[in-house]
Amino acid sequence: MTRIFETMMSDRDDDKPDGDVGVATKTRARTQRPPLYKVLLLNDDYTPMEFVVHILERFFGMTHAQAFELMLVVHKKGVAVVGVFSHEIAETKVAQVMDFARRHQHPLQCTMEKE
């Protein structure tokens, strides 16, 4: 058994002069997280508050209380962030809200911007 170990050690020593041992390193590219986008709901003087609450519940999964509170922020401040998503999801949410508002003949505006 000792003989096998000595043979294996002598084979390793032949690869590097003076018994130096090297460490193999492998660099990996660090993947970046995709940028996130804020979905914004804009206030107008024509869309009913109940409709905005319905939009927030239906497309953003909010409870009635959360939706009502955020609708008031939109109403008072003129704009509010209703969610932060990847580009594709934010784009889809904006399209869904805009389409739904148009089908119900409301001028509600929904946009997105990079976070």
Phi, psi and omega in degrees: 000317179297325181296318180295317180298317179296321180294318180295320180293320181291328177294321179293319182295333181290334183289325183239134177290147178058021176072018177296141179245128179258155178246124178278126177244145180232120180272135179246136176291133180275125181280138179268146175288143179293150180294150180258155183232137177273135173261125184246140175249130184255143179282149169216169184270005188241328183286126180296146181300322180297326179293319178296318177300316179299318178301313183294323178290313187288313187262344182239006172065028181274154172287168179299318181296316179297315181297318180297316180297316180290325176300321178294324176297314178301315182296317184279321185263345179094342180198151176207148174280123181256353177175161177232125188217171170294166184304312184296317181291317178299316179299318179295316180299315179300314181297318180298314181295313181297317180296315181297318179296317180296317180298333179260013175058045175243143181274020182306136179247137178225131181226177176222152175212154181295139182289000000 
